[in-house]
XYZ file of N, CA and C in Angstrom:
837
model
N 0.877 -1.265 0.189
C 0.123 -0.036 -0.187
C 0.863 1.360 0.036
N 0.717 2.352 -0.966
C 1.203 3.223 -0.648
C 0.610 4.253 0.515
N 2.349 5.116 0.542
C 1.627 5.779 2.691
C 1.460 7.615 1.742
N 0.235 7.968 1.790
C 0.412 9.456 2.030
C 1.679 10.030 2.442
N 2.014 11.507 1.648
C 2.799 11.978 2.346
C 2.624 13.630 3.054
N 3.345 13.538 3.803
C 3.102 14.430 4.853
C 4.041 15.688 4.643
N 4.165 16.649 5.782
C 5.057 18.083 5.164
C 6.743 17.475 5.414
N 6.265 16.689 6.771
C 7.269 15.948 6.944
C 8.329 15.181 6.738
N 7.440 14.604 5.181
C 8.553 14.041 4.375
C 8.722 14.320 3.609
N 9.866 13.490 2.750
C 10.191 13.661 1.005
C 9.287 13.709 0.339
N 9.185 15.080 -0.556
C 8.083 13.954 -1.679
C 8.596 13.576 -2.820
N 7.636 12.506 -3.050
C 7.252 11.596 -4.061
C 8.482 12.136 -5.052
N 8.557 10.735 -5.807
C 9.013 11.041 -7.573
C 8.273 11.978 -8.576
N 8.463 13.105 -8.862
C 7.869 14.218 -10.180
C 7.254 15.146 -8.703
N 7.455 15.242 -8.203
C 6.702 15.990 -7.093
C 7.570 17.198 -6.912
N 8.025 18.445 -7.411
C 8.828 19.288 -6.737
C 8.291 20.462 -5.443
N 8.968 19.549 -4.066
C 8.558 20.216 -3.359
C 8.715 22.441 -3.344
N 9.216 22.722 -4.527
C 9.617 24.647 -4.266
C 8.276 25.429 -5.395
N 7.532 24.153 -5.914
C 6.254 24.764 -7.064
C 5.284 24.391 -6.244
N 4.687 25.836 -5.605
C 3.102 25.401 -5.187
C 2.395 24.466 -6.212
N 1.559 23.901 -5.094
C 0.646 23.844 -5.597
C -1.045 24.272 -5.631
N -2.268 24.541 -6.546
C -3.285 24.934 -5.907
C -3.704 23.599 -5.305
N -3.397 22.610 -5.222
C -4.278 21.307 -4.333
C -3.711 21.273 -2.895
N -2.456 21.109 -3.080
C -1.935 21.657 -1.445
C -1.942 23.116 -0.701
N -2.173 24.229 -1.258
C -2.430 24.888 -0.520
C -3.763 25.239 -0.176
N -4.863 23.986 -1.041
C -6.713 23.876 -0.610
C -6.334 23.444 0.880
N -5.080 22.224 0.694
C -5.325 21.164 1.787
C -5.008 22.443 2.697
N -3.732 22.794 2.695
C -3.482 24.068 3.977
C -4.849 24.866 4.303
N -5.575 25.040 3.969
C -6.806 25.885 4.335
C -7.476 24.939 4.762
N -7.725 23.373 4.649
C -8.970 23.170 5.407
C -7.782 22.182 6.450
N -6.803 22.779 6.942
C -6.054 22.294 8.101
C -5.738 21.013 7.754
N -5.526 20.735 6.726
C -4.041 19.466 5.987
C -2.709 19.584 6.561
N -1.966 18.188 6.264
C -0.978 17.812 6.407
C 0.236 17.805 5.370
N -0.916 17.818 3.745
C 0.288 17.629 2.710
C 0.184 18.799 2.100
N 1.188 20.003 2.769
C 1.768 20.339 2.023
C 3.106 20.794 1.844
N 3.730 21.757 1.347
C 5.230 22.323 2.026
C 5.093 23.529 1.913
N 6.064 23.899 2.580
C 6.789 25.528 3.043
C 5.950 26.509 1.850
N 6.072 25.999 0.225
C 6.054 26.941 -0.349
C 4.854 27.707 -0.892
N 4.064 26.593 -0.252
C 2.309 26.271 -0.272
C 2.190 26.887 0.427
N 2.374 26.843 2.267
C 2.300 28.091 3.359
C 2.482 29.225 2.670
N 3.047 29.399 1.951
C 3.517 30.873 2.343
C 2.312 31.271 0.333
N 2.643 30.677 -0.384
C 1.543 31.226 -0.929
C -0.090 31.769 -0.706
N 0.038 30.285 0.750
C -1.624 30.407 1.447
C -1.492 31.765 2.592
N -0.713 31.954 2.637
C -0.728 33.204 4.056
C -0.785 34.547 3.019
N 0.489 34.716 1.773
C 0.271 35.855 1.081
C -1.610 36.272 0.989
N -2.238 34.838 0.346
C -3.362 35.199 -0.008
C -4.598 35.530 1.327
N -3.957 35.415 2.654
C -4.985 35.144 3.635
C -4.865 36.773 4.036
N -3.611 37.076 3.720
C -3.512 38.761 4.453
C -4.477 39.665 3.644
N -4.948 39.173 2.001
C -5.949 40.287 1.992
C -7.487 39.222 1.754
N -7.413 37.870 2.247
C -8.816 37.526 2.976
C -8.922 36.276 3.373
N -8.168 37.029 5.042
C -8.714 36.660 5.983
C -8.837 35.009 6.469
N -10.430 34.871 5.242
C -11.151 34.081 6.282
C -10.935 32.596 4.954
N -10.278 33.071 3.920
C -9.414 31.855 3.475
C -10.052 30.734 3.889
N -9.124 29.916 4.746
C -9.296 28.953 5.910
C -11.296 28.630 5.741
N -11.749 29.375 5.967
C -13.262 29.415 6.293
C -14.068 29.100 4.861
N -13.677 29.504 3.908
C -14.201 29.900 2.092
C -14.082 27.867 2.162
N -12.769 27.586 1.912
C -12.623 26.160 2.119
C -13.304 25.292 2.645
N -13.831 25.748 3.760
C -14.906 24.498 4.745
C -15.807 24.394 3.894
N -16.109 26.287 3.545
C -17.462 26.387 2.890
C -17.896 25.555 2.165
N -16.715 25.011 0.927
C -17.214 24.373 -0.200
C -17.299 23.119 -0.098
N -16.264 22.438 0.932
C -16.331 21.100 1.409
C -17.663 20.847 1.398
N -18.013 21.507 2.811
C -19.449 21.960 3.120
C -21.173 21.197 2.215
N -20.463 22.500 1.150
C -21.880 22.563 -0.178
C -21.452 21.174 -0.699
N -20.108 20.876 -1.239
C -20.309 19.578 -1.699
C -20.865 18.338 -1.082
N -20.308 18.172 0.409
C -21.348 17.703 1.339
C -22.488 17.644 0.786
N -23.152 18.067 0.572
C -25.080 19.037 1.174
C -25.412 18.333 -0.221
N -24.570 18.725 -1.435
C -25.123 18.120 -2.837
C -24.337 16.602 -2.953
N -23.749 16.343 -2.351
C -23.833 14.721 -2.898
C -24.617 13.920 -1.920
N -25.392 14.225 -1.182
C -26.313 13.425 0.061
C -27.571 14.132 -1.413
N -28.042 15.331 -1.441
C -28.902 15.875 -2.175
C -29.148 14.633 -3.040
N -28.324 14.665 -4.057
C -28.103 13.552 -5.711
C -28.076 12.436 -5.434
N -27.963 11.665 -4.432
C -27.321 10.199 -3.560
C -29.131 10.469 -3.290
N -29.638 10.713 -2.467
C -31.093 10.138 -1.991
C -32.604 11.430 -2.286
N -32.087 12.056 -3.152
C -33.277 12.600 -3.373
C -33.519 13.063 -4.883
N -32.082 12.416 -5.780
C -31.569 12.483 -7.145
C -31.605 10.712 -8.053
N -31.148 10.563 -7.002
C -30.973 8.167 -7.125
C -29.926 8.627 -7.882
N -28.830 9.304 -8.053
C -27.549 9.494 -8.751
C -26.511 8.391 -7.698
N -26.205 7.497 -9.069
C -24.809 6.836 -7.539
C -23.930 6.851 -8.387
N -23.062 7.362 -9.347
C -22.353 7.339 -9.911
C -21.642 9.021 -10.154
N -20.472 9.421 -9.912
C -19.735 10.489 -10.101
C -18.463 10.933 -10.391
N -18.704 11.363 -11.092
C -17.294 12.437 -11.667
C -16.690 13.354 -11.186
N -15.673 12.997 -10.299
C -15.432 14.727 -9.759
C -13.822 14.851 -10.376
N -14.233 16.640 -10.701
C -13.013 16.912 -11.325
C -12.043 17.831 -11.103
N -11.007 18.019 -10.229
C -10.049 18.513 -10.167
C -10.945 18.480 -8.521
N -10.529 17.220 -8.227
C -10.950 16.962 -6.814
C -10.269 17.280 -5.767
N -8.201 17.605 -6.071
C -7.761 17.875 -4.844
C -7.215 16.531 -4.005
N -6.313 16.781 -3.013
C -5.900 16.086 -2.097
C -6.880 14.987 -1.342
N -7.304 14.128 -0.840
C -7.693 13.388 -0.324
C -7.801 14.301 1.277
N -9.649 14.000 1.693
C -9.843 15.145 3.275
C -10.576 14.754 3.671
N -11.558 14.580 4.726
C -12.269 13.983 5.481
C -13.628 14.637 4.432
N -14.633 13.871 4.293
C -16.136 13.854 3.743
C -15.821 13.659 2.473
N -14.238 13.053 1.669
C -14.190 12.699 0.745
C -15.915 12.490 -0.351
N -16.488 12.804 -1.336
C -18.031 12.601 -1.842
C -17.751 10.743 -1.917
N -17.100 10.219 -1.720
C -17.327 8.344 -1.836
C -17.658 8.391 -0.868
N -17.131 8.959 0.441
C -17.303 8.549 1.868
C -19.060 9.344 2.069
N -18.901 10.328 1.725
C -20.502 10.636 1.524
C -21.741 10.208 0.698
N -20.904 9.746 -0.350
C -21.819 9.096 -1.296
C -22.174 7.708 -0.671
N -21.673 6.459 -0.020
C -22.050 5.664 0.072
C -22.142 5.108 1.066
N -22.011 6.556 2.155
C -23.808 6.380 3.233
C -24.436 6.519 3.038
N -25.302 6.658 2.121
C -26.338 6.673 1.650
C -27.008 5.627 0.664
N -25.108 5.077 -0.027
C -25.190 3.968 -0.854
C -24.587 3.152 -1.113
N -24.507 2.366 -0.653
C -23.314 1.389 -0.481
C -22.460 1.231 -1.477
N -23.284 1.422 -2.631
C -22.460 0.310 -4.293
C -22.386 1.672 -5.277
N -22.808 3.387 -4.567
C -22.275 4.931 -5.316
C -20.946 4.377 -5.577
N -20.560 4.590 -7.207
C -19.516 4.930 -7.762
C -18.622 6.359 -7.935
N -17.264 6.574 -7.910
C -17.111 7.686 -8.090
C -15.334 7.610 -8.385
N -15.354 8.004 -9.650
C -13.952 8.408 -9.998
C -13.357 10.437 -9.763
N -12.704 10.425 -9.104
C -11.599 11.483 -9.103
C -10.728 11.746 -10.089
N -10.298 12.873 -9.885
C -9.586 13.623 -11.200
C -8.847 14.494 -11.183
N -7.816 14.536 -10.702
C -6.737 15.707 -11.016
C -5.531 15.611 -11.622
N -5.449 16.984 -12.558
C -3.740 16.328 -12.687
C -2.148 17.075 -11.582
N -2.583 16.812 -10.267
C -1.145 17.241 -9.543
C -1.159 15.397 -9.168
N 0.584 15.716 -9.294
C 0.353 14.339 -9.492
C 0.531 14.006 -7.553
N 0.433 14.851 -6.678
C 0.754 14.538 -5.254
C -0.632 13.454 -5.277
N -2.169 14.068 -5.718
C -2.636 13.563 -5.773
C -3.385 12.502 -6.316
N -2.401 11.892 -7.246
C -3.165 10.639 -7.799
C -2.144 9.509 -5.951
N -0.796 9.797 -5.718
C -0.017 9.264 -4.863
C -1.163 8.936 -3.502
N -1.467 10.196 -3.419
C -2.321 10.102 -1.886
C -3.786 9.542 -2.109
N -4.559 9.540 -3.569
C -5.570 9.375 -4.222
C -6.073 7.500 -3.205
N -4.306 6.599 -4.256
C -4.201 5.511 -4.873
C -4.070 5.100 -2.506
N -3.446 5.787 -1.875
C -3.045 5.485 -1.003
C -4.643 5.347 -0.348
N -4.889 6.231 -0.195
C -7.030 6.412 0.206
C -7.549 5.133 -0.307
N -7.357 5.607 -1.196
C -8.629 4.112 -1.466
C -8.124 2.566 -2.519
N -6.569 2.460 -1.733
C -6.510 1.079 -1.812
C -7.274 0.041 -1.778
N -8.133 0.114 -0.384
C -8.240 -1.038 0.370
C -10.633 -0.363 -0.271
N -10.054 0.732 -1.159
C -12.055 0.404 -1.491
C -12.279 -0.085 -2.939
N -13.103 -0.302 -2.970
C -13.466 -1.027 -4.560
C -14.833 -0.218 -4.718
N -15.197 0.901 -4.482
C -16.260 1.572 -4.766
C -15.591 2.813 -5.621
N -14.079 3.664 -5.095
C -13.606 4.385 -6.349
C -12.399 4.485 -6.515
N -11.944 5.193 -7.970
C -10.646 5.090 -8.121
C -10.525 6.769 -8.444
N -9.337 6.672 -8.832
C -8.379 8.726 -8.925
C -7.233 8.071 -10.270
N -7.287 8.901 -11.179
C -6.961 9.051 -11.707
C -6.315 10.566 -12.081
N -4.755 10.862 -12.567
C -4.447 11.861 -13.726
C -4.780 12.141 -14.924
N -5.481 13.362 -14.596
C -5.588 13.571 -16.393
C -5.789 15.684 -15.743
N -5.790 16.031 -17.163
C -5.743 17.665 -16.583
C -7.713 18.206 -17.615
N -8.452 19.109 -16.860
C -9.554 19.506 -17.510
C -8.719 20.045 -18.003
N -8.503 20.207 -18.510
C -8.186 21.151 -20.018
C -8.466 20.064 -21.511
N -8.419 19.069 -20.865
C -8.103 18.123 -21.936
C -9.464 16.424 -21.591
N -11.071 17.505 -22.036
C -11.891 16.439 -21.653
C -12.194 14.753 -22.111
N -11.619 15.340 -23.563
C -11.873 13.686 -23.816
C -11.080 12.478 -23.701
N -9.941 13.014 -23.093
C -8.796 12.024 -22.394
C -9.545 11.596 -21.111
N -9.909 12.825 -20.001
C -10.349 11.893 -19.270
C -11.927 11.403 -19.122
N -12.723 11.308 -20.515
C -14.181 10.828 -21.452
C -13.557 9.209 -21.449
N -12.759 9.245 -22.217
C -11.968 7.895 -23.228
C -11.436 7.576 -22.114
N -11.036 7.727 -20.749
C -9.956 6.578 -19.616
C -10.413 5.349 -19.575
N -9.930 4.484 -19.692
C -10.469 3.425 -19.110
C -10.589 2.596 -17.546
N -9.749 4.082 -17.156
C -10.557 4.073 -15.992
C -12.216 4.283 -15.746
N -11.636 5.466 -16.534
C -13.574 5.807 -16.062
C -14.617 5.364 -16.580
N -14.452 4.406 -17.903
C -15.721 4.031 -18.065
C -16.137 2.213 -17.789
N -14.501 2.296 -16.770
C -15.171 1.339 -16.286
C -16.146 1.301 -15.377
N -15.523 2.571 -13.965
C -16.038 2.544 -12.757
C -17.608 2.797 -13.358
N -17.823 3.331 -14.198
C -19.263 4.799 -14.879
C -19.568 5.049 -16.153
N -21.337 4.535 -15.560
C -22.062 3.096 -16.635
C -22.519 4.774 -17.576
N -22.443 4.905 -18.659
C -22.560 6.477 -19.317
C -23.772 6.330 -19.908
N -24.793 5.201 -19.281
C -26.277 4.730 -20.033
C -26.840 5.367 -18.918
N -26.448 5.935 -18.252
C -27.161 5.778 -16.418
C -27.159 7.022 -16.180
N -27.597 8.401 -15.798
C -27.300 9.344 -15.071
C -25.828 9.430 -14.444
N -25.264 10.324 -14.732
C -24.068 10.875 -13.348
C -23.862 12.168 -12.775
N -23.391 12.157 -11.471
C -22.995 13.382 -11.334
C -21.323 13.816 -11.241
N -21.742 14.995 -11.902
C -20.567 15.494 -12.563
C -20.307 16.941 -11.868
N -19.103 16.548 -11.162
C -18.404 17.430 -9.610
C -17.390 18.173 -10.602
N -17.495 19.593 -9.981
C -16.674 20.648 -10.766
C -16.359 21.696 -10.036
N -15.993 21.201 -8.789
C -15.658 22.181 -7.246
C -14.874 22.783 -7.740
N -14.634 24.217 -7.402
C -13.293 24.935 -7.770
C -13.168 24.464 -8.168
N -12.725 25.035 -9.525
C -11.555 23.906 -10.848
C -12.144 24.722 -11.984
N -13.456 24.966 -12.276
C -13.171 26.430 -13.776
C -12.451 27.351 -13.791
N -12.547 27.794 -11.978
C -11.824 29.137 -12.174
C -10.251 29.300 -12.229
N -9.810 28.280 -12.378
C -8.259 28.169 -13.001
C -7.800 27.985 -14.252
N -9.020 28.439 -14.696
C -9.532 28.647 -16.208
C -8.807 29.491 -16.566
N -7.983 30.324 -17.389
C -8.405 31.323 -18.001
C -8.849 31.323 -18.694
N -9.352 32.626 -18.947
C -10.430 32.649 -20.806
C -10.108 32.339 -21.301
N -8.508 32.712 -21.715
C -8.057 31.994 -23.175
C -7.862 30.702 -23.453
N -8.091 29.778 -22.340
C -8.104 28.448 -22.010
C -10.023 27.613 -22.695
N -10.773 28.984 -22.772
C -12.175 28.595 -22.946
C -12.690 27.509 -21.976
N -13.266 27.927 -20.801
C -13.548 26.827 -19.966
C -14.539 26.713 -20.836
N -15.280 27.584 -21.174
C -17.072 27.204 -21.262
C -17.421 25.434 -22.168
N -16.288 25.871 -22.664
C -15.935 24.741 -24.568
C -15.701 23.412 -23.312
N -14.668 23.698 -22.200
C -14.345 22.498 -21.792
C -15.459 21.500 -20.926
N -16.241 22.510 -20.369
C -17.739 22.276 -19.488
C -18.198 21.819 -20.678
N -18.672 22.399 -21.536
C -19.662 21.616 -22.861
C -19.306 20.402 -23.589
N -17.656 20.581 -23.384
C -17.550 18.979 -23.871
C -17.454 17.879 -22.548
N -17.454 18.103 -21.726
C -17.872 17.356 -20.451
C -19.593 16.813 -20.393
N -20.369 18.456 -20.423
C -21.345 18.045 -19.864
C -22.237 17.386 -21.696
N -22.263 16.928 -22.389
C -22.352 16.967 -23.777
C -22.546 15.561 -23.926
N -20.734 14.823 -23.457
C -21.190 13.316 -22.954
C -22.040 12.509 -21.846
N -22.585 13.187 -20.850
C -23.668 13.091 -19.657
C -24.777 12.346 -20.542
N -25.869 11.680 -20.345
C -26.986 11.177 -20.387
C -27.510 12.410 -19.797
N -29.028 12.445 -20.829
C -30.129 12.791 -20.384
C -30.472 12.434 -18.503
N -30.817 13.752 -17.596
C -30.791 13.296 -15.915
C -29.356 13.504 -15.260
N -28.577 13.737 -15.519
C -27.835 13.738 -14.964
C -27.552 14.952 -14.554
N -26.205 15.374 -14.022
C -26.451 16.713 -12.454
C -24.871 17.083 -12.700
N -24.799 18.777 -13.140
C -23.652 19.392 -13.153
C -23.515 20.082 -11.711
N -22.443 20.156 -10.838
C -22.221 20.380 -9.511
C -21.208 21.185 -9.479
N -21.440 23.086 -9.836
C -19.846 23.930 -9.738
C -20.028 24.897 -8.925
N -18.924 25.098 -8.066
C -18.440 26.086 -6.974
C -17.177 26.892 -7.677
N -17.291 28.132 -8.293
C -16.354 29.300 -8.419
C -16.626 30.369 -7.947
N -15.585 31.055 -8.096
C -15.194 31.946 -7.839
C -15.824 33.605 -8.532
N -16.410 34.530 -7.507
C -17.597 35.583 -8.554
C -16.901 36.552 -8.141
N -16.508 37.330 -9.010
C -16.720 38.738 -8.939
C -17.757 39.625 -9.041
N -18.127 39.894 -8.175
C -19.877 40.619 -7.782
C -19.978 42.023 -8.641
N -18.773 42.671 -8.661
C -18.930 43.608 -9.423
C -19.798 45.617 -9.195
N -20.300 45.809 -9.246
C -21.583 46.985 -9.072
C -21.829 46.859 -7.997
N -22.606 45.652 -7.228
C -23.372 45.227 -6.730
C -22.721 45.242 -4.946
N -21.461 44.484 -5.131
C -20.036 44.603 -3.698
C -18.913 45.184 -4.356
N -18.502 46.641 -4.744
C -17.433 47.456 -5.062
C -16.619 46.770 -4.732
N -16.301 46.696 -2.670
C -15.550 46.425 -1.805
C -15.336 44.920 -2.432
N -15.804 44.476 -2.223
C -15.890 42.581 -2.459
C -15.457 42.562 -3.754
N -15.835 43.356 -4.904
C -15.160 43.380 -6.370
C -13.665 43.931 -5.993
N -13.458 44.526 -5.794
C -11.878 44.963 -5.449
C -10.926 44.137 -5.188
N -11.662 43.044 -3.731
C -10.807 42.116 -3.073
C -10.900 41.251 -4.271
N -11.590 40.509 -4.589
C -11.642 40.408 -5.752
C -10.727 39.944 -6.501
N -10.646 41.259 -7.242
C -9.698 41.464 -8.215
C -7.888 41.023 -7.713
N -7.850 41.649 -6.167
C -6.696 41.582 -5.647
C -6.265 40.615 -5.717
N -7.528 39.389 -5.065
C -6.292 37.854 -4.787
C -6.507 37.485 -5.919
N -7.120 37.576 -7.309
C -7.169 37.196 -8.514
C -5.660 37.872 -8.945
N -5.577 38.893 -8.847
C -3.582 39.192 -9.074
C -2.535 38.159 -8.255
N -2.909 37.641 -6.959
C -1.973 37.229 -6.542
C -1.824 35.811 -7.243
N -3.445 35.338 -7.379
C -3.120 33.218 -8.068
C -2.831 33.711 -9.383
N -3.043 34.909 -10.414
C -2.028 35.235 -11.331
C -0.715 35.070 -11.570
N -0.159 35.408 -10.184
C 1.429 35.532 -9.800
C 2.025 34.297 -9.465
N 1.313 33.516 -8.669
C 2.329 32.764 -7.981
C 1.825 31.227 -8.100
N -0.124 31.373 -8.622
C -0.306 29.730 -8.221
C -0.833 29.652 -9.957
N -0.255 30.010 -11.097
C -1.325 30.090 -12.436
C -2.326 31.099 -12.999
N -3.462 30.760 -13.058
C -4.239 31.344 -13.431
C -5.376 31.001 -12.807
N -6.205 31.688 -11.994
C -7.081 31.783 -11.603
C -8.156 33.533 -11.785
N -9.682 32.721 -12.066
C -10.608 34.040 -12.726
C -11.870 34.258 -11.619
N -12.282 35.681 -10.991
C -13.477 35.552 -10.919
C -14.315 35.600 -11.484
N -14.384 35.316 -12.293
C -15.445 35.990 -13.016
C -17.663 36.322 -12.277
N -18.516 36.995 -13.251
C -19.506 37.587 -13.086
C -20.850 35.975 -12.884
N -21.681 36.398 -12.620
C -23.052 35.471 -12.312
C -22.955 34.974 -13.990
N -23.397 36.020 -14.598
C -23.420 35.650 -16.288
C -22.797 34.718 -16.315
N -21.177 34.863 -16.379
C -19.678 34.037 -16.925
C -20.335 32.502 -15.954
N -20.562 32.595 -15.590
C -20.541 31.577 -13.991
C -22.153 30.601 -14.964
N -22.827 31.451 -14.961
C -24.099 30.545 -15.413
C -24.350 30.120 -16.776
N -23.074 30.405 -17.890
C -22.896 30.557 -19.110
C -22.433 28.763 -18.912
N -22.185 28.587 -18.322
C -20.993 26.799 -18.152
C -22.726 26.142 -18.133
N -23.708 25.940 -17.952
C -24.487 25.438 -17.629
C -26.079 25.881 -18.394
N -25.743 26.066 -19.727
C -26.478 26.594 -20.791
C -26.975 25.339 -21.256
N -28.690 25.505 -21.231
C -28.925 24.551 -21.378
C -29.564 23.441 -20.807
N -29.422 23.784 -19.437
C -29.425 22.826 -17.913
C -30.824 23.134 -17.660
N -31.112 22.919 -16.584
C -32.464 23.622 -16.038
C -31.868 23.563 -14.585
N -31.304 25.046 -14.171
C -31.155 25.132 -12.134
C -31.891 25.223 -11.469
N -31.623 24.614 -10.813
C -32.293 24.078 -9.307
C -31.727 25.189 -8.476
N -33.694 25.133 -7.643
C -33.169 26.480 -6.886
C -32.352 25.929 -5.252
N -32.104 27.092 -4.963
C -31.929 28.658 -5.400
C -31.228 29.155 -6.292
N -30.658 28.397 -6.908
C -29.827 28.735 -7.753
C -27.919 28.880 -7.465
N -27.741 29.612 -7.768
C -26.260 30.754 -8.501
C -25.694 31.425 -6.552
N -26.086 30.816 -5.801
C -25.433 31.312 -4.313
C -24.538 31.304 -3.774
N -24.535 32.211 -2.830
C -22.906 31.751 -2.040
C -22.970 30.825 -1.271
N -22.345 29.950 -1.057
C -21.952 28.479 -0.959
C -23.192 28.568 0.632
N -23.217 28.977 1.352
C -23.810 28.647 2.515
C -25.623 28.814 2.036
N -25.512 29.367 1.153
C -27.349 29.572 1.256
C -27.465 28.681 0.616
N -26.486 27.286 -0.192
C -27.528 26.420 -1.596
C -27.896 25.500 0.064
N -29.211 25.381 0.531
C -29.945 24.470 0.480
C -29.470 24.444 2.133
N -29.207 24.826 2.858
C -28.596 24.774 3.995
C -29.572 24.213 5.097
N -28.743 22.855 5.847
C -29.579 22.166 6.702
C -29.638 22.810 8.084
N -30.849 22.087 8.401
C -31.396 22.585 9.963
C -30.128 22.784 10.727
N -30.154 23.813 11.726
C -29.420 24.417 12.352
C -27.510 24.149 12.167
N -27.636 24.369 10.901
C -26.148 24.669 10.709
C -25.757 26.314 11.654
N -24.545 26.163 12.079
C -24.143 27.240 12.101
C -23.720 28.565 11.537
N -23.989 29.138 12.049
C -23.987 30.787 11.116
C -22.660 30.266 10.216
N -22.220 30.985 8.880
C -21.447 30.738 8.731
C -19.629 31.649 8.740
N -18.678 31.424 8.518
C -17.339 32.170 9.010
C -16.698 32.696 8.363
N -17.107 32.764 6.886
C -16.967 33.895 6.197
C -17.328 34.857 5.702
N -16.433 36.024 5.419
C -16.595 37.718 5.496
C -16.288 37.871 4.411
N -15.371 38.160 4.309
C -14.772 38.815 2.272
C -14.909 38.124 1.333
N -14.981 36.025 1.779
C -15.128 35.647 0.582
C -17.205 35.359 0.507
N -17.519 35.373 1.086
C -18.841 35.423 1.512
C -19.517 35.364 -0.319
N -19.135 36.454 -0.713
C -20.515 36.638 -1.905
C -19.217 36.398 -3.064
N -18.630 35.930 -2.263
C -16.901 36.341 -3.979
C -16.537 34.997 -4.113
N -17.631 33.571 -3.201
C -17.417 31.895 -3.558
C -18.778 31.764 -3.831
N -19.183 31.136 -4.673
C -20.441 30.345 -5.357
C -20.410 29.445 -6.081
N -22.171 28.239 -5.249
C -22.476 27.606 -5.706
C -23.579 27.225 -6.967
N -23.470 25.824 -7.867
C -25.256 26.123 -7.948
C -24.661 24.552 -8.678
N -26.396 24.082 -8.497
C -26.486 22.860 -9.388
C -26.991 22.651 -10.438
N -27.341 21.580 -11.208
C -27.627 22.211 -12.607
C -28.848 20.887 -13.019
N -29.328 20.343 -13.545
C -30.152 19.288 -14.135
C -30.410 19.190 -15.831
N -29.431 17.659 -16.536
C -29.556 18.151 -17.920
C -30.881 17.413 -18.201
N -31.655 18.015 -19.279
C -32.615 17.394 -19.558
C -32.622 16.284 -20.660
C-alpha cells in the first residue's frame, strides 16, 4: 500500500516541493498536513488579503457534502465524476455517497501527481472509487480514460462535479467549451455541480476590489485564477435546468437545519455554487 506524504516527509518522485500547488494550498486551508513550505507561503499571502480563506475552503467542502447527499438520496444518482478533486480529506465524495448508497461509484480526477499518490493510498482498500491523473483542459482524455469507462456507466445518469476548478482556467483556455464537452457526454438526467470564485461587480464594489486583488495573487503565484460574473458562471450550464436556489453563496445552497452561521466574511459573496440537471 502506498503511504500518504506529509509535510514532514520527502516529496515523492515527480513532485517538486519548490513549486506551489493549488491542491496543496487548498489542503492547507482545510487544515491538512499534505503541503510544503512554498504552498503555505502562497496561502499566507492570500490570507493577508482575505483572512477567511480557510472558512471559504470549509464552506466549499460543506457545499460538496450537501450536494452529494441530495444527489444520492433525492435524485437517485449513484455514480460521480469529480474533476479537480484535490487532495484527499475528510468527507470525500465516495465517503458521503456510500453512507447513503454503499454501491455508489466515484472517479476522482486531478492533474497534480501528488493527488494520484495520496488517492491511491486512500483508496487502496476501496472498491467503489478510483483516482486518475488527467487535466480538465483535455476533457476527451478524461471521458475516454479506461478507468472512467470501467467505473461509470454512461448509459445512466452521472453526477459531474466541478468544484473550484473552472475558475483556474483562463478565458483563453475556453472553460465554457471544456464544460460543454464534459456535459455533452453525460446522459439525460445527469447533474452538474459547480463552485466558482465570483466577482460581484457593482453590487459590492469593495468585494469586487478584493476579488480582483486576490485574482492578481493567484495569477502571480499559482498560475491562472479568474473571478467571474454571475452571467459568466451561469453560461457553463446553458441549456440545463438550474435547481433552486440557483447560483448563490455556498452557505445559502440548501443549508441544513441547525447549521451554524458561516464564518466567511470577505469571501462570502465571492465564492458561489450551483446545481443543474441535464434534460
